[in-house]
mmCIF file of C-alpha atoms and ligand atoms in Angstrom:
data_model
loop_
_atom_site.group_PDB
_atom_site.id
_atom_site.type_symbol
_atom_site.label_atom_id
_atom_site.label_comp_id
_atom_site.label_asym_id
_atom_site.label_seq_id
_atom_site.Cartn_x
_atom_site.Cartn_y
_atom_site.Cartn_z
ATOM 1 C CA MET A 1 53.315 -1.477 70.389
ATOM 2 C CA THR A 2 56.452 -2.548 68.508
ATOM 3 C CA LYS A 3 56.384 0.077 65.808
ATOM 4 C CA ALA A 4 56.299 3.858 66.203
ATOM 5 C CA THR A 5 57.009 7.000 64.204
ATOM 6 C CA ALA A 6 58.293 10.335 65.490
ATOM 7 C CA VAL A 7 59.062 13.742 63.979
ATOM 8 C CA ALA A 8 61.720 16.204 65.137
ATOM 9 C CA HIS A 9 63.186 19.464 63.841
ATOM 10 C CA ALA A 10 66.819 20.478 63.522
ATOM 11 C CA ASN A 11 67.901 23.462 65.573
ATOM 12 C CA ILE A 12 70.281 26.378 65.118
ATOM 13 C CA ALA A 13 72.250 27.575 68.141
ATOM 14 C CA LEU A 14 72.529 31.284 68.935
ATOM 15 C CA VAL A 15 74.970 30.518 71.737
ATOM 16 C CA LYS A 16 76.952 27.557 70.398
ATOM 17 C CA TYR A 17 78.054 24.250 71.857
ATOM 18 C CA TRP A 18 81.719 23.807 70.839
ATOM 19 C CA GLY A 19 83.683 21.779 73.383
ATOM 20 C CA LYS A 20 82.916 18.772 75.572
ATOM 21 C CA ARG A 21 83.790 18.210 79.204
ATOM 22 C CA ASP A 22 83.104 14.494 78.703
ATOM 23 C CA GLU A 23 83.866 12.985 75.285
ATOM 24 C CA LYS A 24 82.080 9.686 75.990
ATOM 25 C CA LEU A 25 78.907 11.031 77.567
ATOM 26 C CA LEU A 26 78.805 14.068 75.250
ATOM 27 C CA LEU A 27 78.519 16.585 78.063
ATOM 28 C CA PRO A 28 79.169 20.237 77.116
ATOM 29 C CA GLN A 29 81.776 22.544 78.658
ATOM 30 C CA ALA A 30 79.310 25.453 78.509
ATOM 31 C CA GLY A 31 75.566 25.922 78.103
ATOM 32 C CA SER A 32 74.007 26.660 74.694
ATOM 33 C CA LEU A 33 70.773 28.207 73.391
ATOM 34 C CA SER A 34 68.959 27.205 70.195
ATOM 35 C CA ILE A 35 65.745 27.516 68.245
ATOM 36 C CA ALA A 36 64.117 24.608 66.387
ATOM 37 C CA LEU A 37 63.445 25.256 62.665
ATOM 38 C CA ASP A 38 60.168 24.195 61.052
ATOM 39 C CA LYS A 39 61.426 23.341 57.549
ATOM 40 C CA LEU A 40 64.305 21.165 58.753
ATOM 41 C CA ARG A 41 62.294 18.120 59.747
ATOM 42 C CA THR A 42 63.129 14.435 60.178
ATOM 43 C CA VAL A 43 60.554 11.639 60.293
ATOM 44 C CA THR A 44 61.767 8.341 61.779
ATOM 45 C CA THR A 45 60.018 4.984 62.142
ATOM 46 C CA VAL A 46 61.350 2.315 64.486
ATOM 47 C CA GLU A 47 60.106 -1.254 64.207
ATOM 48 C CA LEU A 48 61.315 -3.703 66.850
ATOM 49 C CA GLY A 49 61.809 -7.419 66.248
ATOM 50 C CA GLY A 50 63.491 -8.975 63.217
ATOM 51 C CA ALA A 51 66.834 -10.702 62.797
ATOM 52 C CA LYS A 52 69.271 -7.783 62.579
ATOM 53 C CA ASP A 53 69.577 -4.025 62.968
ATOM 54 C CA VAL A 54 68.823 -2.082 59.803
ATOM 55 C CA PHE A 55 69.168 1.682 59.403
ATOM 56 C CA GLU A 56 67.928 3.396 56.272
ATOM 57 C CA LEU A 57 68.314 7.161 55.708
ATOM 58 C CA ASP A 58 66.579 8.813 52.747
ATOM 59 C CA GLY A 59 66.292 5.420 51.045
ATOM 60 C CA ALA A 60 69.963 4.409 51.445
ATOM 61 C CA ALA A 61 71.260 1.737 53.843
ATOM 62 C CA GLN A 62 73.607 3.105 56.548
ATOM 63 C CA ASP A 63 75.881 1.677 59.246
ATOM 64 C CA PRO A 64 73.501 1.054 62.186
ATOM 65 C CA SER A 65 76.174 1.254 64.946
ATOM 66 C CA ARG A 66 75.271 4.728 66.299
ATOM 67 C CA VAL A 67 71.570 3.779 66.181
ATOM 68 C CA ARG A 68 72.318 0.583 68.119
ATOM 69 C CA ALA A 69 74.321 2.494 70.750
ATOM 70 C CA LEU A 70 71.304 4.734 71.400
ATOM 71 C CA LEU A 71 68.903 1.764 71.588
ATOM 72 C CA ASP A 72 71.242 0.022 74.067
ATOM 73 C CA ALA A 73 71.330 3.189 76.185
ATOM 74 C CA ALA A 74 67.520 3.147 76.217
ATOM 75 C CA GLY A 75 67.582 -0.488 77.406
ATOM 76 C CA ILE A 76 66.172 -1.820 74.117
ATOM 77 C CA SER A 77 67.915 -5.075 73.209
ATOM 78 C CA GLU A 78 65.578 -6.224 70.421
ATOM 79 C CA LYS A 79 66.834 -5.766 66.871
ATOM 80 C CA ALA A 80 65.406 -2.732 65.130
ATOM 81 C CA ARG A 81 64.542 -1.593 61.651
ATOM 82 C CA VAL A 82 64.949 2.198 61.576
ATOM 83 C CA VAL A 83 63.739 4.154 58.560
ATOM 84 C CA SER A 84 64.485 7.866 58.583
ATOM 85 C CA ARG A 85 63.643 10.597 56.106
ATOM 86 C CA ASN A 86 64.795 14.198 56.046
ATOM 87 C CA ASP A 87 62.535 16.858 54.518
ATOM 88 C CA PHE A 88 65.602 18.917 53.623
ATOM 89 C CA PRO A 89 68.723 18.348 51.496
ATOM 90 C CA THR A 90 71.008 16.183 53.670
ATOM 91 C CA ALA A 91 73.604 16.054 50.904
ATOM 92 C CA ALA A 92 74.043 19.828 51.184
ATOM 93 C CA GLY A 93 75.561 19.250 54.623
ATOM 94 C CA LEU A 94 72.743 20.706 56.661
ATOM 95 C CA ALA A 95 72.793 19.399 60.228
ATOM 96 C CA SER A 96 70.578 16.338 60.257
ATOM 97 C CA SER A 97 72.055 14.573 63.292
ATOM 98 C CA ALA A 98 70.137 16.768 65.774
ATOM 99 C CA SER A 99 66.692 16.102 64.303
ATOM 100 C CA GLY A 100 67.689 12.517 63.453
ATOM 101 C CA PHE A 101 68.715 11.451 66.959
ATOM 102 C CA ALA A 102 65.840 13.365 68.588
ATOM 103 C CA ALA A 103 63.299 11.578 66.359
ATOM 104 C CA LEU A 104 65.067 8.256 66.947
ATOM 105 C CA ALA A 105 65.014 8.591 70.754
ATOM 106 C CA VAL A 106 61.280 9.407 70.773
ATOM 107 C CA ALA A 107 60.292 6.746 68.205
ATOM 108 C CA ALA A 108 62.408 4.004 69.821
ATOM 109 C CA CYS A 109 60.971 4.575 73.319
ATOM 110 C CA ALA A 110 57.427 4.750 71.916
ATOM 111 C CA ALA A 111 57.948 1.506 69.959
ATOM 112 C CA ALA A 112 59.261 -0.236 73.091
ATOM 113 C CA GLY A 113 56.375 1.092 75.197
ATOM 114 C CA LEU A 114 58.779 2.987 77.479
ATOM 115 C CA ARG A 115 57.292 6.064 79.156
ATOM 116 C CA ARG A 116 59.975 8.723 79.336
ATOM 117 C CA THR A 117 59.884 12.395 80.330
ATOM 118 C CA THR A 118 61.060 15.062 77.870
ATOM 119 C CA GLY A 119 64.199 15.480 79.985
ATOM 120 C CA GLU A 120 64.954 11.750 79.840
ATOM 121 C CA LEU A 121 64.373 11.663 76.072
ATOM 122 C CA SER A 122 66.621 14.718 75.673
ATOM 123 C CA ALA A 123 69.415 13.017 77.643
ATOM 124 C CA LEU A 124 68.983 9.894 75.488
ATOM 125 C CA ALA A 125 69.117 11.858 72.194
ATOM 126 C CA ARG A 126 72.255 13.614 73.510
ATOM 127 C CA LEU A 127 74.109 10.293 73.511
ATOM 128 C CA GLY A 128 73.645 10.181 69.716
ATOM 129 C CA SER A 129 74.732 13.774 69.111
ATOM 130 C CA GLY A 130 75.033 16.576 71.653
ATOM 131 C CA SER A 131 72.933 19.129 69.782
ATOM 132 C CA ALA A 132 70.120 16.547 69.455
ATOM 133 C CA ALA A 133 69.420 17.105 73.178
ATOM 134 C CA ARG A 134 67.970 20.533 72.210
ATOM 135 C CA SER A 135 65.742 19.170 69.414
ATOM 136 C CA VAL A 136 63.745 17.042 71.886
ATOM 137 C CA PRO A 137 62.162 19.945 73.861
ATOM 138 C CA GLY A 138 62.302 22.160 70.732
ATOM 139 C CA GLY A 139 61.263 25.816 70.677
ATOM 140 C CA TRP A 140 63.880 27.996 72.388
ATOM 141 C CA ALA A 141 65.965 25.393 74.189
ATOM 142 C CA VAL A 142 68.817 25.638 76.675
ATOM 143 C CA TRP A 143 71.181 22.731 77.145
ATOM 144 C CA GLU A 144 73.502 22.961 80.134
ATOM 145 C CA GLY A 145 74.092 19.510 81.619
ATOM 146 C CA GLU A 146 72.603 16.105 80.923
ATOM 147 C CA SER A 147 69.538 17.341 79.082
ATOM 148 C CA ALA A 148 68.001 20.399 77.436
ATOM 149 C CA ARG A 149 64.806 22.209 78.416
ATOM 150 C CA GLN A 150 62.455 24.545 76.565
ATOM 151 C CA VAL A 151 62.850 28.063 77.997
ATOM 152 C CA GLN A 152 60.336 29.699 75.626
ATOM 153 C CA PRO A 153 57.760 28.120 73.307
ATOM 154 C CA PRO A 154 58.081 28.703 69.539
ATOM 155 C CA GLN A 155 55.169 31.206 69.718
ATOM 156 C CA HIS A 156 57.126 33.433 72.103
ATOM 157 C CA TRP A 157 58.684 35.320 69.197
ATOM 158 C CA ASP A 158 57.780 35.247 65.514
ATOM 159 C CA LEU A 159 61.178 35.404 63.807
ATOM 160 C CA ARG A 160 62.540 34.089 60.532
ATOM 161 C CA PHE A 161 65.730 32.162 59.936
ATOM 162 C CA CYS A 162 66.928 32.346 56.314
ATOM 163 C CA VAL A 163 69.250 29.398 55.696
ATOM 164 C CA ALA A 164 71.595 30.214 52.793
ATOM 165 C CA LEU A 165 73.149 27.038 51.372
ATOM 166 C CA CYS A 166 76.710 28.049 50.541
ATOM 167 C CA ALA A 167 78.041 24.718 49.273
ATOM 168 C CA ALA A 168 76.925 21.326 48.027
ATOM 169 C CA GLY A 169 78.221 18.075 49.504
ATOM 170 C CA PRO A 170 79.287 17.100 53.019
ATOM 171 C CA LYS A 171 81.792 19.167 55.007
ATOM 172 C CA LEU A 172 85.390 18.045 55.418
ATOM 173 C CA THR A 173 85.681 17.870 59.223
ATOM 174 C CA GLY A 174 82.605 16.892 61.233
ATOM 175 C CA SER A 175 81.604 18.712 64.423
ATOM 176 C CA ARG A 176 82.774 15.857 66.635
ATOM 177 C CA ASP A 177 86.402 15.942 65.446
ATOM 178 C CA GLY A 178 86.475 19.712 64.951
ATOM 179 C CA MET A 179 85.279 20.369 68.473
ATOM 180 C CA ARG A 180 87.807 17.948 69.990
ATOM 181 C CA SER A 181 90.658 19.428 67.997
ATOM 182 C CA SER A 182 89.681 23.007 68.954
ATOM 183 C CA LYS A 183 89.625 22.055 72.637
ATOM 184 C CA GLU A 184 92.958 20.255 72.455
ATOM 185 C CA THR A 185 94.939 22.612 70.220
ATOM 186 C CA SER A 186 93.397 26.103 70.018
ATOM 187 C CA PRO A 187 95.052 28.672 72.329
ATOM 188 C CA PHE A 188 91.732 30.552 72.284
ATOM 189 C CA HIS A 189 89.554 27.706 73.522
ATOM 190 C CA ALA A 190 89.434 28.584 77.241
ATOM 191 C CA ALA A 191 88.512 32.177 76.371
ATOM 192 C CA TRP A 192 85.792 30.925 73.990
ATOM 193 C CA ILE A 193 84.218 28.775 76.724
ATOM 194 C CA GLU A 194 84.299 31.667 79.197
ATOM 195 C CA GLN A 195 82.640 33.879 76.579
ATOM 196 C CA CYS A 196 79.812 31.345 76.153
ATOM 197 C CA ARG A 197 79.256 31.339 79.909
ATOM 198 C CA ARG A 198 78.803 35.114 79.764
ATOM 199 C CA ASP A 199 76.749 35.014 76.539
ATOM 200 C CA LEU A 200 74.088 32.548 77.708
ATOM 201 C CA PRO A 201 72.512 34.602 80.566
ATOM 202 C CA GLU A 202 72.679 37.736 78.405
ATOM 203 C CA ALA A 203 71.050 35.918 75.451
ATOM 204 C CA LEU A 204 68.251 34.658 77.727
ATOM 205 C CA ARG A 205 67.564 38.211 78.909
ATOM 206 C CA LEU A 206 67.434 39.499 75.286
ATOM 207 C CA LEU A 207 65.189 36.577 74.279
ATOM 208 C CA GLU A 208 62.774 37.305 77.093
ATOM 209 C CA GLN A 209 62.607 40.967 75.991
ATOM 210 C CA ARG A 210 62.351 40.032 72.283
ATOM 211 C CA ASP A 211 65.281 42.352 71.573
ATOM 212 C CA LEU A 212 66.228 41.501 67.967
ATOM 213 C CA PRO A 213 69.196 43.910 67.538
ATOM 214 C CA GLY A 214 70.558 42.708 70.890
ATOM 215 C CA LEU A 215 70.123 38.972 70.357
ATOM 216 C CA GLY A 216 71.035 39.109 66.649
ATOM 217 C CA ALA A 217 74.316 40.893 67.316
ATOM 218 C CA LEU A 218 75.115 38.569 70.232
ATOM 219 C CA ALA A 219 74.439 35.477 68.082
ATOM 220 C CA GLU A 220 76.657 36.781 65.259
ATOM 221 C CA ARG A 221 79.516 37.577 67.665
ATOM 222 C CA ASN A 222 79.148 34.167 69.319
ATOM 223 C CA ALA A 223 79.298 32.331 65.977
ATOM 224 C CA LEU A 224 82.319 34.305 64.727
ATOM 225 C CA ARG A 225 84.140 33.621 68.003
ATOM 226 C CA MET A 226 83.431 29.895 67.650
ATOM 227 C CA HIS A 227 84.974 30.042 64.183
ATOM 228 C CA ALA A 228 87.925 32.038 65.555
ATOM 229 C CA ASP A 229 88.489 29.147 67.991
ATOM 230 C CA ALA A 230 88.272 26.609 65.144
ATOM 231 C CA LEU A 231 90.593 28.668 62.905
ATOM 232 C CA ALA A 232 93.139 28.734 65.724
ATOM 233 C CA ALA A 233 93.201 24.915 65.969
ATOM 234 C CA ASP A 234 96.216 22.929 64.730
ATOM 235 C CA PRO A 235 95.693 21.991 61.941
ATOM 236 C CA PRO A 236 93.393 24.981 61.338
ATOM 237 C CA LEU A 237 89.691 24.393 60.726
ATOM 238 C CA LEU A 238 88.280 26.625 58.016
ATOM 239 C CA TYR A 239 84.626 25.744 57.484
ATOM 240 C CA TRP A 240 83.779 28.685 55.229
ATOM 241 C CA GLU A 241 83.433 29.004 51.474
ATOM 242 C CA PRO A 242 83.724 32.294 49.559
ATOM 243 C CA ALA A 243 79.896 32.458 49.555
ATOM 244 C CA THR A 244 79.909 32.326 53.381
ATOM 245 C CA ILE A 245 81.912 35.552 53.600
ATOM 246 C CA ALA A 246 79.890 37.139 50.794
ATOM 247 C CA CYS A 247 76.686 36.450 52.789
ATOM 248 C CA LEU A 248 78.205 38.015 55.937
ATOM 249 C CA LYS A 249 79.105 41.128 53.894
ATOM 250 C CA GLU A 250 75.639 41.273 52.319
ATOM 251 C CA LEU A 251 74.006 41.223 55.753
ATOM 252 C CA GLN A 252 76.379 43.960 56.932
ATOM 253 C CA LEU A 253 75.340 46.028 53.907
ATOM 254 C CA LEU A 254 71.649 45.420 54.603
ATOM 255 C CA ARG A 255 72.078 46.517 58.219
ATOM 256 C CA GLY A 256 73.714 49.713 56.952
ATOM 257 C CA ARG A 257 70.440 50.351 55.119
ATOM 258 C CA GLY A 258 68.389 49.754 58.234
ATOM 259 C CA VAL A 259 67.363 46.105 57.686
ATOM 260 C CA GLN A 260 67.718 44.185 60.937
ATOM 261 C CA ALA A 261 69.342 40.879 60.023
ATOM 262 C CA TRP A 262 72.239 39.037 61.661
ATOM 263 C CA ALA A 263 74.125 35.857 60.846
ATOM 264 C CA THR A 264 74.994 32.657 62.595
ATOM 265 C CA ILE A 265 77.111 29.821 61.145
ATOM 266 C CA ASP A 266 77.510 26.246 62.422
ATOM 267 C CA ALA A 267 80.538 24.048 61.717
ATOM 268 C CA GLY A 268 80.025 24.321 57.968
ATOM 269 C CA PRO A 269 79.720 26.909 55.202
ATOM 270 C CA HIS A 270 76.012 27.749 55.447
ATOM 271 C CA VAL A 271 74.829 31.111 56.774
ATOM 272 C CA VAL A 272 71.606 31.447 58.768
ATOM 273 C CA ALA A 273 70.230 34.994 58.803
ATOM 274 C CA ILE A 274 67.991 35.956 61.731
ATOM 275 C CA CYS A 275 65.379 38.614 60.999
ATOM 276 C CA ALA A 276 61.807 39.775 61.547
ATOM 277 C CA PRO A 277 59.059 38.203 59.348
ATOM 278 C CA ALA A 278 58.467 41.554 57.591
ATOM 279 C CA ASP A 279 62.112 41.629 56.402
ATOM 280 C CA ALA A 280 62.396 37.937 55.483
ATOM 281 C CA LYS A 281 61.501 38.356 51.785
ATOM 282 C CA GLN A 282 64.105 41.064 51.284
ATOM 283 C CA VAL A 283 66.780 39.124 53.189
ATOM 284 C CA GLU A 284 65.971 35.958 51.221
ATOM 285 C CA THR A 285 66.166 37.800 47.873
ATOM 286 C CA ARG A 286 69.485 39.474 48.758
ATOM 287 C CA LEU A 287 71.032 36.174 49.895
ATOM 288 C CA ARG A 288 69.796 34.398 46.747
ATOM 289 C CA GLY A 289 71.657 37.045 44.734
ATOM 290 C CA VAL A 290 74.985 36.290 46.454
ATOM 291 C CA SER A 291 77.423 34.456 44.172
ATOM 292 C CA GLY A 292 77.836 30.809 45.247
ATOM 293 C CA VAL A 293 74.560 30.589 47.185
ATOM 294 C CA LYS A 294 72.717 27.473 45.952
ATOM 295 C CA ASP A 295 69.389 27.936 47.721
ATOM 296 C CA VAL A 296 67.743 29.765 50.623
ATOM 297 C CA LEU A 297 65.240 28.117 53.003
ATOM 298 C CA VAL A 298 63.150 30.495 55.093
ATOM 299 C CA CYS A 299 62.258 28.838 58.412
ATOM 300 C CA ALA A 300 60.088 29.778 61.382
ATOM 301 C CA PRO A 301 60.373 28.526 64.977
ATOM 302 C CA ALA A 302 59.196 24.957 65.614
ATOM 303 C CA GLY A 303 58.262 22.854 68.631
ATOM 304 C CA GLY A 304 59.667 19.676 70.118
ATOM 305 C CA ALA A 305 60.019 16.071 68.966
ATOM 306 C CA GLN A 306 56.783 14.122 68.996
ATOM 307 C CA ALA A 307 55.543 10.615 68.450
ATOM 308 C CA VAL A 308 53.052 10.482 65.593
ATOM 309 C CA VAL A 309 49.790 8.781 66.530
ATOM 310 C CA PRO A 310 48.827 6.328 63.751
ATOM 311 C CA PHE A 311 45.304 6.681 62.343
HETATM 312 C C1 DP6 B 401 78.577 23.887 65.619
HETATM 313 O O1 DP6 B 401 75.996 18.043 68.226
HETATM 314 O O2 DP6 B 401 76.964 17.710 65.928
HETATM 315 O O3 DP6 B 401 76.426 22.890 65.454
HETATM 316 O O4 DP6 B 401 77.931 16.160 70.099
HETATM 317 O O5 DP6 B 401 79.934 15.573 68.745
HETATM 318 O O6 DP6 B 401 77.659 14.922 67.939
HETATM 319 P P1 DP6 B 401 78.485 15.935 68.724
HETATM 320 O O7 DP6 B 401 78.415 17.323 67.937
HETATM 321 P P2 DP6 B 401 77.175 18.128 67.337
HETATM 322 O O8 DP6 B 401 77.794 19.598 67.365
HETATM 323 C C2 DP6 B 401 77.082 20.741 67.025
HETATM 324 C C3 DP6 B 401 78.026 21.896 66.956
HETATM 325 C C4 DP6 B 401 77.464 23.172 66.363
HETATM 326 C C5 DP6 B 401 76.970 24.128 67.450
HETATM 327 C C6 DP6 B 401 75.656 23.829 68.108
HETATM 328 O O9 DP6 B 401 74.751 23.228 67.486
HETATM 329 O O10 DP6 B 401 75.502 24.263 69.267
#
């Protein structure tokens, strides 16, 4: 086969990856834990052969250099036409690199007829973007070294993740540069990494027990500490918008009224609220009412990246 299609979902980390021990190989300083999100989906088709590399994302031609680097790492030297489509608003700055590189790794190996284990595909996707390693196994995924593994399937725990879009347009400093700058210049960085090493085993215990107040509060603390590290960088990295803080306050208010919902925030302005399915409607409505919030996507847990069998 010289043509194959794969789907993958983006993921949100509850214990974040923010710091590399190897900048070239994209190896993390500490382990991270994430959940794949069903509504944040990328579909990628790779067709081998042709005269030059072409990479198209949501209908627009892109620089194919990062795609080529991943194909080279897979041992694929043929030129490729890669067509990728996100089911969610990329322009809003939602993380698309994780689902994008996971789908690319799976589709490229399928197109080239290369049989690879999930671990090998995860390690390959990692070379495109670190967090993509976790989108290959999907579900609840832990990434500690070269590749990520699924520690619980998506069915383990029926939760909802309400993604509040707090800005339009791409963020100012990407994760790659922000992470490097935090490691090199933030006086808090070593403490942040040590905190992640304590948070991961605790988060896994809370996940196993399906302890929402425990895991929710841990995830919110972990995210705010990552942002404390970024804020302490030189120059400082402030990823938030006024709507980001307003969402955090709204969730605090809701918790005061007995609604169990906690926030996590990646290297951008958007807030992801973690809650039980029964509370999702209320959380969604409250976040929609926050000034500056453009939209709210309510997601459920999703599985791993998969090649699509043509029929
Ligand atoms: C804040 O995976 O985008 O989302 O490895 O440099 O491509 P690179 O970075 P990337 O960083 C993700 C950072 C984060 C936290 C996380 O997903 O764990």
